[in-house]
């Protein structure tokens, strides 16, 4: 796999996080040498005013603050200033009891806290931040009543509590009652996935929380709808995604709430009658959000809904123009608003109306939540919505002043463009709509934010969008490659992971590979592997995937090796147990080894301790993708003589024969690589004999039945190599391999497969086995195979292949004149382009020369045809073959074939072309 997309947010499982280490501090500035810029005017950083230093601290993330504070005691004190510690985001860190206790000295004035995971939820009471006003916990699936109750009891000044978006399945009404009793100043309560909330919980909220203005019960189970009506202070209510509501009771109760301004029933099964009742004119209810709901689209409701909107009640649904509806909130006396810029104008100029500002903030939040969920569900029938306004809405929300809204909008943008997770398919129209509305510069700007949560979500969106080639170009043109390279160096794993994903997808484009390398991303990607070597699936798979793409380029592959990439990738192949990581590491090693003619990476991979053993082991993986990439790596590595024998020494022959035997029903990619690896190993005599002995002949014959041309080529190539040795040739005949090779020779759509099948048949019937009239098994058992019948069938189809490359008129002209132009025309008509990549040994070349003297005219023509293909100027190994022919004294045999009175015309013309090719190479060598 060359690219990857992510549709959903981080996994709900609690992920491994980095501990926050407490730095040691020098006592004075003199103890720590602070570098000064080499400029005309000396800048004394130590003498900066305290308020300037504090302002500088405020622009940094926590890690950078800690690094800066470690320079001296003065800056350490300034780094602990209460104004810098009013807000704390621990989502990227593992916050246990010890960590929380270490941070507690700085948290006396803490007002806002964000954390991730149930362990962190249990630990935050040790921060001793009793004046906390806002707590947001993410991915707390295992948070319990006890934990939530203790949090509430320790933070009586709490005004906002949000736990989600993972379902809080272990939270019950009991803890909600405790929250109500302990937090009388509570204004906002947002809970996700609570299974049941009874009337006692709502009664407690009504009794003890007189300031409670907003309740959001997202995707919850059984809710006592009528009891919500007791919370008369309520201004905003969201039950988005909650499907077990009794809508008749809910509508009857909620319509009576005296202060209710906004209601969100998105993604629910609200009944048409209940929806109609909710839309009836009321004193306070102004906004009803019903995204992805059927009720607003019911014909019976259409006229009533239109009437309600005419009287000032606003409906935000998938079928309405959301921008236009929101713009209608602003009266003539308010700021003049362009409909598509309604959010931006409101943020820039305000409206002087607190109620309206509250509505806008709430609308931003419910829209960001529902748009993300709708994108995750990939709901059918939403494509027009996304193209006409969904993408623009998400981009508008990304400029929100609410951190949660920004991050959800960025996550929604990353998600809605992906229509097939498994195959990394991004909808081109959706991706380009983001580009159309100016999304790329906005995302890159957010990726430069000092807020790591936003960096992560923006990088993920850039990564997914970059699957589209047009968007990838826009990202590169806007400087996105350097931004992602910088983020890949982040000490925040979540940020580095998404940045690596962006580089992975961008590196698919050949035009971006060198830019990525020049931005220093290769070193950053390699460092990620060493930074998180085990147990971190996302970052390792993305880093290895990006390195794999980059390694496909010759120059970039050298940079990967220079940066320590070979060692890093081999380490992953050896020690990582995560299949996605194994697959990408093996693919990267395969690509590194693919440049054997232009750099030393092939040899370097083979010489890395444990590399070959690890790849051989990966061919036994239960995951097909891992097996495929490991076999591909061994195939490429087998082009190096030392690697070829080393692979065999660590059990490569046995493993690859087993793989070839078991992949008959697997993907064509795996079949091709399994046969290709055996083809590469079979170059040496010892390996070829071992492959035959281990049963490789039968496996390759089975694979040759494939309907894929690539598999035809590799299976035919391997059988050609094996057939050079008599024992294997006998096995091929015994195992009914001749009809299979004949079929390839005559019917394959690949010229290379047809050519190599003919060569394999020629090896088997060039006279070396003529002493066997009836072939017995090479192992000593009889199989009664008709040798002569197989020989006739083989020669017939070899002749047919030669004739298929013959134009009678051209050959007659060439035979009559032998002029360079006539021979050149024949050469052009008979050339098999890919055959230039084949490399023969001196023994093989000698065998073809011997075949030129064979009594069978068909074999003489076949040998001459093969030598033409191997010596064509411009071929990868043409000079090598010409040298072998010169050493073997081939000119005499070739002249004899060219002048033979009894030989076929093809043999004569082909021999003359080979002689001409040899003259060309001899002249080239002398220059």
PDB file of N, CA, C and O in Angstrom, residues 616 619-620 647-662 678 681 687 690-691 693-696 699:
ATOM      1  N   UNK A 616      12.703 -13.350   5.737  1.00  0.00           N
ATOM      2  CA  UNK A 616      12.298 -14.752   5.531  1.00  0.00           C
ATOM      3  C   UNK A 616      11.190 -15.126   6.514  1.00  0.00           C
ATOM      4  O   UNK A 616      10.202 -15.780   6.147  1.00  0.00           O
ATOM      5  N   UNK A 619       7.731 -13.892   5.510  1.00  0.00           N
ATOM      6  CA  UNK A 619       7.011 -14.615   4.457  1.00  0.00           C
ATOM      7  C   UNK A 619       6.053 -15.649   5.047  1.00  0.00           C
ATOM      8  O   UNK A 619       5.206 -16.189   4.327  1.00  0.00           O
ATOM      9  N   UNK A 620       6.173 -15.907   6.334  1.00  0.00           N
ATOM     10  CA  UNK A 620       5.276 -16.857   7.023  1.00  0.00           C
ATOM     11  C   UNK A 620       4.164 -16.141   7.776  1.00  0.00           C
ATOM     12  O   UNK A 620       3.388 -16.775   8.501  1.00  0.00           O
ATOM     13  N   UNK A 647      20.410 -15.528   1.596  1.00  0.00           N
ATOM     14  CA  UNK A 647      18.979 -15.804   1.765  1.00  0.00           C
ATOM     15  C   UNK A 647      18.755 -17.308   1.854  1.00  0.00           C
ATOM     16  O   UNK A 647      18.001 -17.799   2.706  1.00  0.00           O
ATOM     17  N   UNK A 648      19.400 -18.041   0.965  1.00  0.00           N
ATOM     18  CA  UNK A 648      19.266 -19.505   1.000  1.00  0.00           C
ATOM     19  C   UNK A 648      19.799 -20.072   2.313  1.00  0.00           C
ATOM     20  O   UNK A 648      19.220 -21.017   2.880  1.00  0.00           O
ATOM     21  N   UNK A 649      20.888 -19.484   2.815  1.00  0.00           N
ATOM     22  CA  UNK A 649      21.510 -19.995   4.042  1.00  0.00           C
ATOM     23  C   UNK A 649      20.616 -19.831   5.264  1.00  0.00           C
ATOM     24  O   UNK A 649      20.757 -20.574   6.246  1.00  0.00           O
ATOM     25  N   UNK A 650      19.695 -18.865   5.256  1.00  0.00           N
ATOM     26  CA  UNK A 650      18.813 -18.661   6.418  1.00  0.00           C
ATOM     27  C   UNK A 650      17.421 -19.246   6.182  1.00  0.00           C
ATOM     28  O   UNK A 650      16.454 -18.860   6.829  1.00  0.00           O
ATOM     29  N   UNK A 651      17.333 -20.203   5.247  1.00  0.00           N
ATOM     30  CA  UNK A 651      16.064 -20.904   5.038  1.00  0.00           C
ATOM     31  C   UNK A 651      15.155 -20.258   4.023  1.00  0.00           C
ATOM     32  O   UNK A 651      13.953 -20.561   3.980  1.00  0.00           O
ATOM     33  N   UNK A 652      15.706 -19.380   3.180  1.00  0.00           N
ATOM     34  CA  UNK A 652      14.872 -18.664   2.226  1.00  0.00           C
ATOM     35  C   UNK A 652      14.244 -19.552   1.167  1.00  0.00           C
ATOM     36  O   UNK A 652      13.102 -19.324   0.767  1.00  0.00           O
ATOM     37  N   UNK A 653      14.981 -20.571   0.713  1.00  0.00           N
ATOM     38  CA  UNK A 653      14.438 -21.454  -0.321  1.00  0.00           C
ATOM     39  C   UNK A 653      13.201 -22.183   0.194  1.00  0.00           C
ATOM     40  O   UNK A 653      12.142 -22.186  -0.443  1.00  0.00           O
ATOM     41  N   UNK A 654      13.337 -22.800   1.351  1.00  0.00           N
ATOM     42  CA  UNK A 654      12.214 -23.550   1.914  1.00  0.00           C
ATOM     43  C   UNK A 654      11.005 -22.642   2.172  1.00  0.00           C
ATOM     44  O   UNK A 654       9.861 -22.996   1.870  1.00  0.00           O
ATOM     45  N   UNK A 655      11.280 -21.450   2.732  1.00  0.00           N
ATOM     46  CA  UNK A 655      10.189 -20.530   3.058  1.00  0.00           C
ATOM     47  C   UNK A 655       9.468 -20.053   1.804  1.00  0.00           C
ATOM     48  O   UNK A 655       8.231 -19.984   1.768  1.00  0.00           O
ATOM     49  N   UNK A 656      10.222 -19.742   0.759  1.00  0.00           N
ATOM     50  CA  UNK A 656       9.610 -19.219  -0.456  1.00  0.00           C
ATOM     51  C   UNK A 656       8.886 -20.306  -1.251  1.00  0.00           C
ATOM     52  O   UNK A 656       7.866 -20.032  -1.885  1.00  0.00           O
ATOM     53  N   UNK A 657       9.407 -21.520  -1.218  1.00  0.00           N
ATOM     54  CA  UNK A 657       8.677 -22.626  -1.860  1.00  0.00           C
ATOM     55  C   UNK A 657       7.348 -22.850  -1.133  1.00  0.00           C
ATOM     56  O   UNK A 657       6.301 -23.037  -1.766  1.00  0.00           O
ATOM     57  N   UNK A 658       7.392 -22.804   0.186  1.00  0.00           N
ATOM     58  CA  UNK A 658       6.152 -22.945   0.965  1.00  0.00           C
ATOM     59  C   UNK A 658       5.177 -21.821   0.629  1.00  0.00           C
ATOM     60  O   UNK A 658       3.968 -22.053   0.467  1.00  0.00           O
ATOM     61  N   UNK A 659       5.691 -20.606   0.526  1.00  0.00           N
ATOM     62  CA  UNK A 659       4.842 -19.463   0.186  1.00  0.00           C
ATOM     63  C   UNK A 659       4.225 -19.644  -1.196  1.00  0.00           C
ATOM     64  O   UNK A 659       3.019 -19.416  -1.383  1.00  0.00           O
ATOM     65  N   UNK A 660       5.031 -20.054  -2.170  1.00  0.00           N
ATOM     66  CA  UNK A 660       4.514 -20.256  -3.526  1.00  0.00           C
ATOM     67  C   UNK A 660       3.464 -21.365  -3.560  1.00  0.00           C
ATOM     68  O   UNK A 660       2.488 -21.289  -4.308  1.00  0.00           O
ATOM     69  N   UNK A 661       3.660 -22.378  -2.722  1.00  0.00           N
ATOM     70  CA  UNK A 661       2.720 -23.500  -2.680  1.00  0.00           C
ATOM     71  C   UNK A 661       1.370 -23.082  -2.101  1.00  0.00           C
ATOM     72  O   UNK A 661       0.322 -23.559  -2.536  1.00  0.00           O
ATOM     73  N   UNK A 662       1.409 -22.168  -1.144  1.00  0.00           N
ATOM     74  CA  UNK A 662       0.173 -21.804  -0.424  1.00  0.00           C
ATOM     75  C   UNK A 662      -0.533 -20.583  -0.999  1.00  0.00           C
ATOM     76  O   UNK A 662      -1.588 -20.205  -0.491  1.00  0.00           O
ATOM     77  N   UNK A 678      11.639 -16.728  -6.093  1.00  0.00           N
ATOM     78  CA  UNK A 678      12.224 -18.016  -6.497  1.00  0.00           C
ATOM     79  C   UNK A 678      13.019 -17.858  -7.790  1.00  0.00           C
ATOM     80  O   UNK A 678      14.059 -18.486  -7.974  1.00  0.00           O
ATOM     81  N   UNK A 681      16.381 -16.355  -6.756  1.00  0.00           N
ATOM     82  CA  UNK A 681      17.259 -17.319  -6.082  1.00  0.00           C
ATOM     83  C   UNK A 681      17.767 -18.388  -7.042  1.00  0.00           C
ATOM     84  O   UNK A 681      18.881 -18.904  -6.892  1.00  0.00           O
ATOM     85  N   UNK A 687      21.013 -23.180  -5.500  1.00  0.00           N
ATOM     86  CA  UNK A 687      19.649 -22.779  -5.153  1.00  0.00           C
ATOM     87  C   UNK A 687      18.627 -23.398  -6.093  1.00  0.00           C
ATOM     88  O   UNK A 687      17.537 -23.802  -5.678  1.00  0.00           O
ATOM     89  N   UNK A 690      18.092 -26.887  -5.124  1.00  0.00           N
ATOM     90  CA  UNK A 690      17.356 -26.935  -3.856  1.00  0.00           C
ATOM     91  C   UNK A 690      15.879 -26.621  -4.053  1.00  0.00           C
ATOM     92  O   UNK A 690      15.005 -27.247  -3.430  1.00  0.00           O
ATOM     93  N   UNK A 691      15.580 -25.666  -4.928  1.00  0.00           N
ATOM     94  CA  UNK A 691      14.177 -25.324  -5.196  1.00  0.00           C
ATOM     95  C   UNK A 691      13.455 -26.521  -5.795  1.00  0.00           C
ATOM     96  O   UNK A 691      12.311 -26.838  -5.413  1.00  0.00           O
ATOM     97  N   UNK A 693      14.282 -29.659  -5.441  1.00  0.00           N
ATOM     98  CA  UNK A 693      14.189 -30.704  -4.417  1.00  0.00           C
ATOM     99  C   UNK A 693      13.084 -30.430  -3.409  1.00  0.00           C
ATOM    100  O   UNK A 693      12.429 -31.343  -2.906  1.00  0.00           O
ATOM    101  N   UNK A 694      12.844 -29.135  -3.091  1.00  0.00           N
ATOM    102  CA  UNK A 694      11.836 -28.762  -2.088  1.00  0.00           C
ATOM    103  C   UNK A 694      10.409 -28.730  -2.642  1.00  0.00           C
ATOM    104  O   UNK A 694       9.475 -28.446  -1.912  1.00  0.00           O
ATOM    105  N   UNK A 695      10.257 -29.009  -3.941  1.00  0.00           N
ATOM    106  CA  UNK A 695       8.922 -29.016  -4.518  1.00  0.00           C
ATOM    107  C   UNK A 695       8.546 -27.731  -5.221  1.00  0.00           C
ATOM    108  O   UNK A 695       7.365 -27.503  -5.527  1.00  0.00           O
ATOM    109  N   UNK A 696       9.529 -26.892  -5.496  1.00  0.00           N
ATOM    110  CA  UNK A 696       9.247 -25.614  -6.118  1.00  0.00           C
ATOM    111  C   UNK A 696       8.741 -25.725  -7.546  1.00  0.00           C
ATOM    112  O   UNK A 696       7.990 -24.855  -8.016  1.00  0.00           O
ATOM    113  N   UNK A 699       4.945 -25.988  -7.529  1.00  0.00           N
ATOM    114  CA  UNK A 699       4.348 -24.712  -7.119  1.00  0.00           C
ATOM    115  C   UNK A 699       4.370 -23.704  -8.257  1.00  0.00           C
ATOM    116  O   UNK A 699       3.385 -22.991  -8.497  1.00  0.00           O
TER     117      UNK A 699
END
